[in-house]
Amino acid sequence: MGNTGHFDRISEEDEEEEEDYDDPRRVHFSPKAALKRMMGIGRQAPIPPTKNTSYSLPSKTLTHAYKGTTTALDYGIPHNKMNEYTNVKFIDSRGVALDAVKHAFFGRMRKAKERIYWGFSPDKDERVSSVISWVQTVNYALGSYGLHRFLQSQERGALFVNADYRSPKNPNEPAFDWLTFDQLQKTRDKILQESVAFYDPAAQVIVFIFLPSPSGNSVAVWRRRINVPNNIRLMLQDEINLVFTGLRKDKEYLVHVDELPPKAAPGPKQTTAFPMQAPLYTAPDLARQMDKMQRPKRWWQLF
């Protein structure tokens, strides 16, 4: 890459300096045009079917039988019912968009905080800001798609989109990948894992937009939450309930990190068990004190 750009800060050569990005290879696309194309505007849309939303899901018995094992429940590629009644089709990179960030997300040579960066302004790179704007524009369709991917994988997960990648067959639209919680455990990143472990997949979709450093050893990440459309959720409520019966309990989602938070600084040590202990008196001293308290004062002692 001729001009290393704004995110040189997260490369190994220089993690302190932040520069503006100017790359002639930027890919531009129109959010409105993409939305029209995906929602079928401009062509005759198919008539939605009447409650034909069955997924290739296992029975409850089979789900519980395989729960806790490493055996995959493979039913082939489920038919994408989302396309049937919303006419939605998103690009799946099939892992190609993640190839450039394997070391950044899953490397073991450095800690997660040195590989995965949060908090950058998305407005400083046009690729990132364009993808985020596009995600917000197509949020209705993307919410449906995210729910579909959850039902396919039968596990909590999130959509990932590489702001620097376009599929050669679809250069005008971002490509997505779905990563489950178990896959995100291997990143050792607390934010990625907690975002996926503690959300309601029937109500929201988690989307992570990321931009790799030139070396591919570090990555900047932005998170967005998309609501699942109510009508889509109601239409797929039976399938959602079935998948939820096979999910692990919340306490079983264990967050793996490569370092513990620093311990709080110890407070001042107490020299006694009772720091506010009252002064001690002997019996004669206590009697004299009580006598003074009860003895009436003379009038001249009042001045």
JSON list of C-alpha atoms in Angstrom, two decimals, residues 14-237:
[
{"chain": "A", "resi": 14, "resn": "ASP", "atom": "CA", "xyz": [4.48, 3.21, 14.75]},
{"chain": "A", "resi": 15, "resn": "GLU", "atom": "CA", "xyz": [1.67, 2.79, 17.28]},
{"chain": "A", "resi": 16, "resn": "GLU", "atom": "CA", "xyz": [1.90, 6.33, 18.61]},
{"chain": "A", "resi": 17, "resn": "GLU", "atom": "CA", "xyz": [1.49, 8.63, 15.61]},
{"chain": "A", "resi": 18, "resn": "GLU", "atom": "CA", "xyz": [-1.90, 9.18, 13.93]},
{"chain": "A", "resi": 19, "resn": "GLU", "atom": "CA", "xyz": [-2.00, 10.50, 10.37]},
{"chain": "A", "resi": 20, "resn": "ASP", "atom": "CA", "xyz": [-4.66, 11.29, 7.80]},
{"chain": "A", "resi": 21, "resn": "TYR", "atom": "CA", "xyz": [-5.46, 8.65, 5.21]},
{"chain": "A", "resi": 22, "resn": "ASP", "atom": "CA", "xyz": [-5.39, 9.25, 1.48]},
{"chain": "A", "resi": 23, "resn": "ASP", "atom": "CA", "xyz": [-5.59, 6.14, -0.70]},
{"chain": "A", "resi": 24, "resn": "PRO", "atom": "CA", "xyz": [-6.47, 6.39, -4.42]},
{"chain": "A", "resi": 25, "resn": "ARG", "atom": "CA", "xyz": [-7.83, 2.82, -4.30]},
{"chain": "A", "resi": 26, "resn": "ARG", "atom": "CA", "xyz": [-10.87, 3.69, -2.21]},
{"chain": "A", "resi": 27, "resn": "VAL", "atom": "CA", "xyz": [-14.03, 1.95, -3.29]},
{"chain": "A", "resi": 28, "resn": "HIS", "atom": "CA", "xyz": [-17.12, 4.15, -3.44]},
{"chain": "A", "resi": 29, "resn": "PHE", "atom": "CA", "xyz": [-20.66, 2.90, -3.45]},
{"chain": "A", "resi": 30, "resn": "SER", "atom": "CA", "xyz": [-24.09, 4.42, -3.12]},
{"chain": "A", "resi": 31, "resn": "PRO", "atom": "CA", "xyz": [-26.05, 3.38, -0.02]},
{"chain": "A", "resi": 32, "resn": "LYS", "atom": "CA", "xyz": [-29.33, 4.35, -1.61]},
{"chain": "A", "resi": 33, "resn": "ALA", "atom": "CA", "xyz": [-28.61, 2.39, -4.78]},
{"chain": "A", "resi": 34, "resn": "ALA", "atom": "CA", "xyz": [-27.55, -0.63, -2.74]},
{"chain": "A", "resi": 35, "resn": "LEU", "atom": "CA", "xyz": [-30.70, -0.45, -0.66]},
{"chain": "A", "resi": 36, "resn": "LYS", "atom": "CA", "xyz": [-32.93, -0.26, -3.73]},
{"chain": "A", "resi": 37, "resn": "ARG", "atom": "CA", "xyz": [-31.14, -3.18, -5.30]},
{"chain": "A", "resi": 38, "resn": "MET", "atom": "CA", "xyz": [-31.40, -5.30, -2.15]},
{"chain": "A", "resi": 39, "resn": "MET", "atom": "CA", "xyz": [-35.02, -4.49, -1.38]},
{"chain": "A", "resi": 40, "resn": "GLY", "atom": "CA", "xyz": [-36.16, -5.05, -4.98]},
{"chain": "A", "resi": 41, "resn": "ILE", "atom": "CA", "xyz": [-37.10, -1.45, -5.71]},
{"chain": "A", "resi": 42, "resn": "GLY", "atom": "CA", "xyz": [-37.29, -0.86, -9.45]},
{"chain": "A", "resi": 43, "resn": "ARG", "atom": "CA", "xyz": [-38.32, -4.42, -10.30]},
{"chain": "A", "resi": 44, "resn": "GLN", "atom": "CA", "xyz": [-41.32, -6.52, -9.51]},
{"chain": "A", "resi": 45, "resn": "ALA", "atom": "CA", "xyz": [-40.90, -8.08, -6.09]},
{"chain": "A", "resi": 46, "resn": "PRO", "atom": "CA", "xyz": [-42.05, -11.67, -5.51]},
{"chain": "A", "resi": 47, "resn": "ILE", "atom": "CA", "xyz": [-45.20, -12.28, -3.53]},
{"chain": "A", "resi": 48, "resn": "PRO", "atom": "CA", "xyz": [-44.31, -13.30, 0.04]},
{"chain": "A", "resi": 49, "resn": "PRO", "atom": "CA", "xyz": [-45.27, -16.88, 0.89]},
{"chain": "A", "resi": 50, "resn": "THR", "atom": "CA", "xyz": [-47.81, -17.66, 3.56]},
{"chain": "A", "resi": 51, "resn": "LYS", "atom": "CA", "xyz": [-46.02, -18.77, 6.70]},
{"chain": "A", "resi": 52, "resn": "ASN", "atom": "CA", "xyz": [-43.53, -21.06, 5.01]},
{"chain": "A", "resi": 53, "resn": "THR", "atom": "CA", "xyz": [-40.49, -20.29, 7.11]},
{"chain": "A", "resi": 54, "resn": "SER", "atom": "CA", "xyz": [-39.24, -23.71, 8.16]},
{"chain": "A", "resi": 55, "resn": "TYR", "atom": "CA", "xyz": [-35.51, -24.04, 8.85]},
{"chain": "A", "resi": 56, "resn": "SER", "atom": "CA", "xyz": [-33.48, -27.23, 8.82]},
{"chain": "A", "resi": 57, "resn": "LEU", "atom": "CA", "xyz": [-33.42, -27.27, 12.62]},
{"chain": "A", "resi": 58, "resn": "PRO", "atom": "CA", "xyz": [-32.93, -30.36, 14.80]},
{"chain": "A", "resi": 59, "resn": "SER", "atom": "CA", "xyz": [-35.46, -31.62, 17.29]},
{"chain": "A", "resi": 60, "resn": "LYS", "atom": "CA", "xyz": [-35.11, -30.66, 20.96]},
{"chain": "A", "resi": 61, "resn": "THR", "atom": "CA", "xyz": [-33.97, -34.19, 21.79]},
{"chain": "A", "resi": 62, "resn": "LEU", "atom": "CA", "xyz": [-31.22, -34.10, 19.19]},
{"chain": "A", "resi": 63, "resn": "THR", "atom": "CA", "xyz": [-30.15, -30.61, 20.23]},
{"chain": "A", "resi": 64, "resn": "HIS", "atom": "CA", "xyz": [-29.77, -31.60, 23.87]},
{"chain": "A", "resi": 65, "resn": "ALA", "atom": "CA", "xyz": [-28.08, -34.87, 22.92]},
{"chain": "A", "resi": 66, "resn": "TYR", "atom": "CA", "xyz": [-25.35, -33.04, 21.04]},
{"chain": "A", "resi": 67, "resn": "LYS", "atom": "CA", "xyz": [-25.10, -30.22, 23.58]},
{"chain": "A", "resi": 68, "resn": "GLY", "atom": "CA", "xyz": [-21.69, -30.16, 25.25]},
{"chain": "A", "resi": 69, "resn": "THR", "atom": "CA", "xyz": [-20.01, -32.19, 22.51]},
{"chain": "A", "resi": 70, "resn": "THR", "atom": "CA", "xyz": [-17.75, -31.11, 19.68]},
{"chain": "A", "resi": 71, "resn": "THR", "atom": "CA", "xyz": [-19.87, -32.86, 17.05]},
{"chain": "A", "resi": 72, "resn": "ALA", "atom": "CA", "xyz": [-21.30, -30.40, 14.55]},
{"chain": "A", "resi": 73, "resn": "LEU", "atom": "CA", "xyz": [-24.99, -30.52, 13.76]},
{"chain": "A", "resi": 74, "resn": "ASP", "atom": "CA", "xyz": [-24.71, -30.45, 9.98]},
{"chain": "A", "resi": 75, "resn": "TYR", "atom": "CA", "xyz": [-27.95, -30.31, 8.03]},
{"chain": "A", "resi": 76, "resn": "GLY", "atom": "CA", "xyz": [-26.48, -29.00, 4.81]},
{"chain": "A", "resi": 77, "resn": "ILE", "atom": "CA", "xyz": [-26.90, -25.39, 3.76]},
{"chain": "A", "resi": 78, "resn": "PRO", "atom": "CA", "xyz": [-30.26, -24.18, 5.12]},
{"chain": "A", "resi": 79, "resn": "HIS", "atom": "CA", "xyz": [-32.55, -22.58, 2.63]},
{"chain": "A", "resi": 80, "resn": "ASN", "atom": "CA", "xyz": [-32.46, -18.82, 3.02]},
{"chain": "A", "resi": 81, "resn": "LYS", "atom": "CA", "xyz": [-36.06, -18.01, 3.86]},
{"chain": "A", "resi": 82, "resn": "MET", "atom": "CA", "xyz": [-35.12, -14.35, 4.32]},
{"chain": "A", "resi": 83, "resn": "ASN", "atom": "CA", "xyz": [-34.82, -13.97, 0.57]},
{"chain": "A", "resi": 84, "resn": "GLU", "atom": "CA", "xyz": [-38.32, -15.33, 0.06]},
{"chain": "A", "resi": 85, "resn": "TYR", "atom": "CA", "xyz": [-40.27, -12.67, 1.93]},
{"chain": "A", "resi": 86, "resn": "THR", "atom": "CA", "xyz": [-37.91, -9.69, 2.15]},
{"chain": "A", "resi": 87, "resn": "ASN", "atom": "CA", "xyz": [-36.01, -10.16, -1.12]},
{"chain": "A", "resi": 88, "resn": "VAL", "atom": "CA", "xyz": [-32.78, -9.57, 0.78]},
{"chain": "A", "resi": 89, "resn": "LYS", "atom": "CA", "xyz": [-29.44, -10.87, -0.38]},
{"chain": "A", "resi": 90, "resn": "PHE", "atom": "CA", "xyz": [-26.18, -9.91, 1.29]},
{"chain": "A", "resi": 91, "resn": "ILE", "atom": "CA", "xyz": [-22.71, -10.91, 0.18]},
{"chain": "A", "resi": 92, "resn": "ASP", "atom": "CA", "xyz": [-21.02, -13.65, 2.22]},
{"chain": "A", "resi": 93, "resn": "SER", "atom": "CA", "xyz": [-17.23, -13.47, 1.92]},
{"chain": "A", "resi": 94, "resn": "ARG", "atom": "CA", "xyz": [-16.92, -17.08, 3.20]},
{"chain": "A", "resi": 95, "resn": "GLY", "atom": "CA", "xyz": [-13.94, -16.10, 5.31]},
{"chain": "A", "resi": 96, "resn": "VAL", "atom": "CA", "xyz": [-11.98, -14.35, 2.55]},
{"chain": "A", "resi": 97, "resn": "ALA", "atom": "CA", "xyz": [-12.48, -10.92, 4.15]},
{"chain": "A", "resi": 98, "resn": "LEU", "atom": "CA", "xyz": [-11.01, -12.28, 7.40]},
{"chain": "A", "resi": 99, "resn": "ASP", "atom": "CA", "xyz": [-7.82, -13.63, 5.84]},
{"chain": "A", "resi": 100, "resn": "ALA", "atom": "CA", "xyz": [-6.08, -10.27, 6.18]},
{"chain": "A", "resi": 101, "resn": "VAL", "atom": "CA", "xyz": [-6.76, -10.06, 9.93]},
{"chain": "A", "resi": 102, "resn": "LYS", "atom": "CA", "xyz": [-6.14, -13.60, 11.18]},
{"chain": "A", "resi": 103, "resn": "HIS", "atom": "CA", "xyz": [-3.07, -12.51, 13.12]},
{"chain": "A", "resi": 104, "resn": "ALA", "atom": "CA", "xyz": [-4.83, -9.38, 14.37]},
{"chain": "A", "resi": 105, "resn": "PHE", "atom": "CA", "xyz": [-7.87, -11.21, 15.72]},
{"chain": "A", "resi": 106, "resn": "PHE", "atom": "CA", "xyz": [-6.39, -14.56, 16.70]},
{"chain": "A", "resi": 107, "resn": "GLY", "atom": "CA", "xyz": [-2.65, -14.00, 17.12]},
{"chain": "A", "resi": 108, "resn": "ARG", "atom": "CA", "xyz": [-0.87, -15.30, 20.22]},
{"chain": "A", "resi": 109, "resn": "MET", "atom": "CA", "xyz": [2.37, -13.33, 20.04]},
{"chain": "A", "resi": 110, "resn": "ARG", "atom": "CA", "xyz": [0.78, -10.17, 21.46]},
{"chain": "A", "resi": 111, "resn": "LYS", "atom": "CA", "xyz": [-1.99, -9.39, 23.91]},
{"chain": "A", "resi": 112, "resn": "ALA", "atom": "CA", "xyz": [-5.45, -8.48, 22.67]},
{"chain": "A", "resi": 113, "resn": "LYS", "atom": "CA", "xyz": [-5.08, -4.81, 23.61]},
{"chain": "A", "resi": 114, "resn": "GLU", "atom": "CA", "xyz": [-2.02, -4.61, 21.35]},
{"chain": "A", "resi": 115, "resn": "ARG", "atom": "CA", "xyz": [-3.80, -6.27, 18.40]},
{"chain": "A", "resi": 116, "resn": "ILE", "atom": "CA", "xyz": [-7.40, -5.00, 18.56]},
{"chain": "A", "resi": 117, "resn": "TYR", "atom": "CA", "xyz": [-8.07, -1.28, 18.88]},
{"chain": "A", "resi": 118, "resn": "TRP", "atom": "CA", "xyz": [-11.31, 0.45, 19.85]},
{"chain": "A", "resi": 119, "resn": "GLY", "atom": "CA", "xyz": [-12.36, 4.07, 20.03]},
{"chain": "A", "resi": 120, "resn": "PHE", "atom": "CA", "xyz": [-11.01, 5.51, 16.78]},
{"chain": "A", "resi": 121, "resn": "SER", "atom": "CA", "xyz": [-13.22, 8.07, 15.06]},
{"chain": "A", "resi": 122, "resn": "PRO", "atom": "CA", "xyz": [-14.84, 6.43, 12.01]},
{"chain": "A", "resi": 123, "resn": "ASP", "atom": "CA", "xyz": [-15.04, 9.80, 10.24]},
{"chain": "A", "resi": 124, "resn": "LYS", "atom": "CA", "xyz": [-11.28, 9.91, 9.62]},
{"chain": "A", "resi": 125, "resn": "ASP", "atom": "CA", "xyz": [-11.37, 7.14, 7.02]},
{"chain": "A", "resi": 126, "resn": "GLU", "atom": "CA", "xyz": [-13.88, 7.25, 4.17]},
{"chain": "A", "resi": 127, "resn": "ARG", "atom": "CA", "xyz": [-13.97, 3.47, 3.80]},
{"chain": "A", "resi": 128, "resn": "VAL", "atom": "CA", "xyz": [-15.08, 3.05, 7.40]},
{"chain": "A", "resi": 129, "resn": "SER", "atom": "CA", "xyz": [-17.57, 5.92, 7.44]},
{"chain": "A", "resi": 130, "resn": "SER", "atom": "CA", "xyz": [-19.09, 4.72, 4.14]},
{"chain": "A", "resi": 131, "resn": "VAL", "atom": "CA", "xyz": [-19.65, 1.19, 5.44]},
{"chain": "A", "resi": 132, "resn": "ILE", "atom": "CA", "xyz": [-21.14, 2.44, 8.72]},
{"chain": "A", "resi": 133, "resn": "SER", "atom": "CA", "xyz": [-23.48, 4.76, 6.81]},
{"chain": "A", "resi": 134, "resn": "TRP", "atom": "CA", "xyz": [-24.49, 1.90, 4.52]},
{"chain": "A", "resi": 135, "resn": "VAL", "atom": "CA", "xyz": [-25.16, -0.41, 7.49]},
{"chain": "A", "resi": 136, "resn": "GLN", "atom": "CA", "xyz": [-27.44, 2.19, 9.03]},
{"chain": "A", "resi": 137, "resn": "THR", "atom": "CA", "xyz": [-29.24, 2.73, 5.71]},
{"chain": "A", "resi": 138, "resn": "VAL", "atom": "CA", "xyz": [-30.07, -0.96, 5.22]},
{"chain": "A", "resi": 139, "resn": "ASN", "atom": "CA", "xyz": [-30.65, -1.66, 8.93]},
{"chain": "A", "resi": 140, "resn": "TYR", "atom": "CA", "xyz": [-34.09, -3.23, 8.35]},
{"chain": "A", "resi": 141, "resn": "ALA", "atom": "CA", "xyz": [-32.84, -5.78, 5.85]},
{"chain": "A", "resi": 142, "resn": "LEU", "atom": "CA", "xyz": [-29.62, -6.32, 7.80]},
{"chain": "A", "resi": 143, "resn": "GLY", "atom": "CA", "xyz": [-31.60, -7.04, 10.96]},
{"chain": "A", "resi": 144, "resn": "SER", "atom": "CA", "xyz": [-33.47, -9.77, 9.08]},
{"chain": "A", "resi": 145, "resn": "TYR", "atom": "CA", "xyz": [-30.24, -11.17, 7.68]},
{"chain": "A", "resi": 146, "resn": "GLY", "atom": "CA", "xyz": [-28.56, -11.24, 11.10]},
{"chain": "A", "resi": 147, "resn": "LEU", "atom": "CA", "xyz": [-31.47, -13.17, 12.59]},
{"chain": "A", "resi": 148, "resn": "HIS", "atom": "CA", "xyz": [-31.23, -15.62, 9.70]},
{"chain": "A", "resi": 149, "resn": "ARG", "atom": "CA", "xyz": [-27.53, -16.22, 10.39]},
{"chain": "A", "resi": 150, "resn": "PHE", "atom": "CA", "xyz": [-28.30, -16.82, 14.07]},
{"chain": "A", "resi": 151, "resn": "LEU", "atom": "CA", "xyz": [-30.90, -19.43, 13.15]},
{"chain": "A", "resi": 152, "resn": "GLN", "atom": "CA", "xyz": [-28.47, -21.05, 10.74]},
{"chain": "A", "resi": 153, "resn": "SER", "atom": "CA", "xyz": [-25.62, -21.32, 13.26]},
{"chain": "A", "resi": 154, "resn": "GLN", "atom": "CA", "xyz": [-27.92, -21.95, 16.26]},
{"chain": "A", "resi": 155, "resn": "GLU", "atom": "CA", "xyz": [-25.49, -19.97, 18.40]},
{"chain": "A", "resi": 156, "resn": "ARG", "atom": "CA", "xyz": [-24.98, -16.37, 19.44]},
{"chain": "A", "resi": 157, "resn": "GLY", "atom": "CA", "xyz": [-22.68, -14.56, 17.05]},
{"chain": "A", "resi": 158, "resn": "ALA", "atom": "CA", "xyz": [-22.07, -11.33, 15.17]},
{"chain": "A", "resi": 159, "resn": "LEU", "atom": "CA", "xyz": [-21.70, -10.05, 11.62]},
{"chain": "A", "resi": 160, "resn": "PHE", "atom": "CA", "xyz": [-18.22, -8.87, 10.63]},
{"chain": "A", "resi": 161, "resn": "VAL", "atom": "CA", "xyz": [-17.48, -6.63, 7.66]},
{"chain": "A", "resi": 162, "resn": "ASN", "atom": "CA", "xyz": [-14.04, -5.63, 6.42]},
{"chain": "A", "resi": 163, "resn": "ALA", "atom": "CA", "xyz": [-14.13, -1.98, 5.36]},
{"chain": "A", "resi": 164, "resn": "ASP", "atom": "CA", "xyz": [-11.15, -2.60, 3.06]},
{"chain": "A", "resi": 165, "resn": "TYR", "atom": "CA", "xyz": [-12.56, -5.62, 1.23]},
{"chain": "A", "resi": 166, "resn": "ARG", "atom": "CA", "xyz": [-14.99, -6.05, -1.66]},
{"chain": "A", "resi": 167, "resn": "SER", "atom": "CA", "xyz": [-15.91, -9.27, -3.37]},
{"chain": "A", "resi": 168, "resn": "PRO", "atom": "CA", "xyz": [-14.65, -9.32, -6.98]},
{"chain": "A", "resi": 169, "resn": "LYS", "atom": "CA", "xyz": [-18.13, -10.37, -8.10]},
{"chain": "A", "resi": 170, "resn": "ASN", "atom": "CA", "xyz": [-19.84, -7.60, -6.09]},
{"chain": "A", "resi": 171, "resn": "PRO", "atom": "CA", "xyz": [-17.39, -4.68, -5.84]},
{"chain": "A", "resi": 172, "resn": "ASN", "atom": "CA", "xyz": [-20.06, -2.15, -4.88]},
{"chain": "A", "resi": 173, "resn": "GLU", "atom": "CA", "xyz": [-21.26, -3.76, -1.65]},
{"chain": "A", "resi": 174, "resn": "PRO", "atom": "CA", "xyz": [-19.58, -4.89, 1.57]},
{"chain": "A", "resi": 175, "resn": "ALA", "atom": "CA", "xyz": [-19.22, -8.60, 2.28]},
{"chain": "A", "resi": 176, "resn": "PHE", "atom": "CA", "xyz": [-20.16, -10.17, 5.62]},
{"chain": "A", "resi": 177, "resn": "ASP", "atom": "CA", "xyz": [-18.94, -13.03, 7.76]},
{"chain": "A", "resi": 178, "resn": "TRP", "atom": "CA", "xyz": [-20.67, -14.57, 10.78]},
{"chain": "A", "resi": 179, "resn": "LEU", "atom": "CA", "xyz": [-18.51, -15.47, 13.78]},
{"chain": "A", "resi": 180, "resn": "THR", "atom": "CA", "xyz": [-19.97, -17.30, 16.77]},
{"chain": "A", "resi": 181, "resn": "PHE", "atom": "CA", "xyz": [-19.11, -16.79, 20.43]},
{"chain": "A", "resi": 182, "resn": "ASP", "atom": "CA", "xyz": [-16.84, -19.84, 20.50]},
{"chain": "A", "resi": 183, "resn": "GLN", "atom": "CA", "xyz": [-14.81, -18.41, 17.64]},
{"chain": "A", "resi": 184, "resn": "LEU", "atom": "CA", "xyz": [-14.58, -15.00, 19.32]},
{"chain": "A", "resi": 185, "resn": "GLN", "atom": "CA", "xyz": [-13.28, -16.60, 22.53]},
{"chain": "A", "resi": 186, "resn": "LYS", "atom": "CA", "xyz": [-10.03, -17.25, 20.68]},
{"chain": "A", "resi": 187, "resn": "THR", "atom": "CA", "xyz": [-9.49, -13.50, 20.19]},
{"chain": "A", "resi": 188, "resn": "ARG", "atom": "CA", "xyz": [-9.08, -12.99, 23.97]},
{"chain": "A", "resi": 189, "resn": "ASP", "atom": "CA", "xyz": [-10.77, -9.61, 23.48]},
{"chain": "A", "resi": 190, "resn": "LYS", "atom": "CA", "xyz": [-13.21, -8.75, 26.26]},
{"chain": "A", "resi": 191, "resn": "ILE", "atom": "CA", "xyz": [-15.41, -6.38, 24.24]},
{"chain": "A", "resi": 192, "resn": "LEU", "atom": "CA", "xyz": [-15.92, -8.78, 21.34]},
{"chain": "A", "resi": 193, "resn": "GLN", "atom": "CA", "xyz": [-16.87, -11.65, 23.63]},
{"chain": "A", "resi": 194, "resn": "GLU", "atom": "CA", "xyz": [-19.16, -9.74, 25.99]},
{"chain": "A", "resi": 195, "resn": "SER", "atom": "CA", "xyz": [-20.95, -8.05, 23.08]},
{"chain": "A", "resi": 196, "resn": "VAL", "atom": "CA", "xyz": [-21.96, -11.45, 21.70]},
{"chain": "A", "resi": 197, "resn": "ALA", "atom": "CA", "xyz": [-22.46, -13.32, 24.98]},
{"chain": "A", "resi": 198, "resn": "PHE", "atom": "CA", "xyz": [-24.97, -10.94, 26.54]},
{"chain": "A", "resi": 199, "resn": "TYR", "atom": "CA", "xyz": [-27.30, -9.76, 23.78]},
{"chain": "A", "resi": 200, "resn": "ASP", "atom": "CA", "xyz": [-30.74, -11.00, 22.76]},
{"chain": "A", "resi": 201, "resn": "PRO", "atom": "CA", "xyz": [-30.35, -12.49, 19.26]},
{"chain": "A", "resi": 202, "resn": "ALA", "atom": "CA", "xyz": [-34.12, -12.41, 18.74]},
{"chain": "A", "resi": 203, "resn": "ALA", "atom": "CA", "xyz": [-34.17, -8.64, 19.19]},
{"chain": "A", "resi": 204, "resn": "GLN", "atom": "CA", "xyz": [-30.81, -7.35, 17.98]},
{"chain": "A", "resi": 205, "resn": "VAL", "atom": "CA", "xyz": [-27.97, -8.04, 15.58]},
{"chain": "A", "resi": 206, "resn": "ILE", "atom": "CA", "xyz": [-24.39, -7.12, 16.48]},
{"chain": "A", "resi": 207, "resn": "VAL", "atom": "CA", "xyz": [-22.31, -5.78, 13.59]},
{"chain": "A", "resi": 208, "resn": "PHE", "atom": "CA", "xyz": [-18.56, -5.20, 13.79]},
{"chain": "A", "resi": 209, "resn": "ILE", "atom": "CA", "xyz": [-16.92, -3.05, 11.13]},
{"chain": "A", "resi": 210, "resn": "PHE", "atom": "CA", "xyz": [-13.15, -3.45, 11.08]},
{"chain": "A", "resi": 211, "resn": "LEU", "atom": "CA", "xyz": [-10.18, -2.02, 9.22]},
{"chain": "A", "resi": 212, "resn": "PRO", "atom": "CA", "xyz": [-6.85, -3.89, 9.20]},
{"chain": "A", "resi": 213, "resn": "SER", "atom": "CA", "xyz": [-3.49, -2.18, 9.53]},
{"chain": "A", "resi": 214, "resn": "PRO", "atom": "CA", "xyz": [-1.18, -2.34, 6.47]},
{"chain": "A", "resi": 215, "resn": "SER", "atom": "CA", "xyz": [0.72, -5.26, 8.02]},
{"chain": "A", "resi": 216, "resn": "GLY", "atom": "CA", "xyz": [-2.45, -7.12, 9.01]},
{"chain": "A", "resi": 217, "resn": "ASN", "atom": "CA", "xyz": [-1.13, -7.64, 12.53]},
{"chain": "A", "resi": 218, "resn": "SER", "atom": "CA", "xyz": [-3.47, -5.07, 14.11]},
{"chain": "A", "resi": 219, "resn": "VAL", "atom": "CA", "xyz": [-7.05, -4.02, 13.48]},
{"chain": "A", "resi": 220, "resn": "ALA", "atom": "CA", "xyz": [-9.37, -1.16, 14.41]},
{"chain": "A", "resi": 221, "resn": "VAL", "atom": "CA", "xyz": [-12.96, -2.16, 15.20]},
{"chain": "A", "resi": 222, "resn": "TRP", "atom": "CA", "xyz": [-16.28, -0.33, 15.46]},
{"chain": "A", "resi": 223, "resn": "ARG", "atom": "CA", "xyz": [-19.49, -1.85, 16.86]},
{"chain": "A", "resi": 224, "resn": "ARG", "atom": "CA", "xyz": [-23.09, -1.20, 15.81]},
{"chain": "A", "resi": 225, "resn": "ARG", "atom": "CA", "xyz": [-26.36, -2.73, 17.08]},
{"chain": "A", "resi": 226, "resn": "ILE", "atom": "CA", "xyz": [-29.21, -3.30, 14.62]},
{"chain": "A", "resi": 227, "resn": "ASN", "atom": "CA", "xyz": [-32.76, -4.10, 15.70]},
{"chain": "A", "resi": 228, "resn": "VAL", "atom": "CA", "xyz": [-34.50, -7.17, 14.30]},
{"chain": "A", "resi": 229, "resn": "PRO", "atom": "CA", "xyz": [-37.77, -6.12, 12.60]},
{"chain": "A", "resi": 230, "resn": "ASN", "atom": "CA", "xyz": [-40.78, -7.06, 14.72]},
{"chain": "A", "resi": 231, "resn": "ASN", "atom": "CA", "xyz": [-42.70, -8.66, 11.86]},
{"chain": "A", "resi": 232, "resn": "ILE", "atom": "CA", "xyz": [-39.73, -10.88, 10.95]},
{"chain": "A", "resi": 233, "resn": "ARG", "atom": "CA", "xyz": [-39.26, -11.95, 14.56]},
{"chain": "A", "resi": 234, "resn": "LEU", "atom": "CA", "xyz": [-42.95, -12.83, 14.92]},
{"chain": "A", "resi": 235, "resn": "MET", "atom": "CA", "xyz": [-42.92, -14.78, 11.67]},
{"chain": "A", "resi": 236, "resn": "LEU", "atom": "CA", "xyz": [-39.96, -16.86, 12.86]},
{"chain": "A", "resi": 237, "resn": "GLN", "atom": "CA", "xyz": [-40.96, -17.11, 16.52]}
]
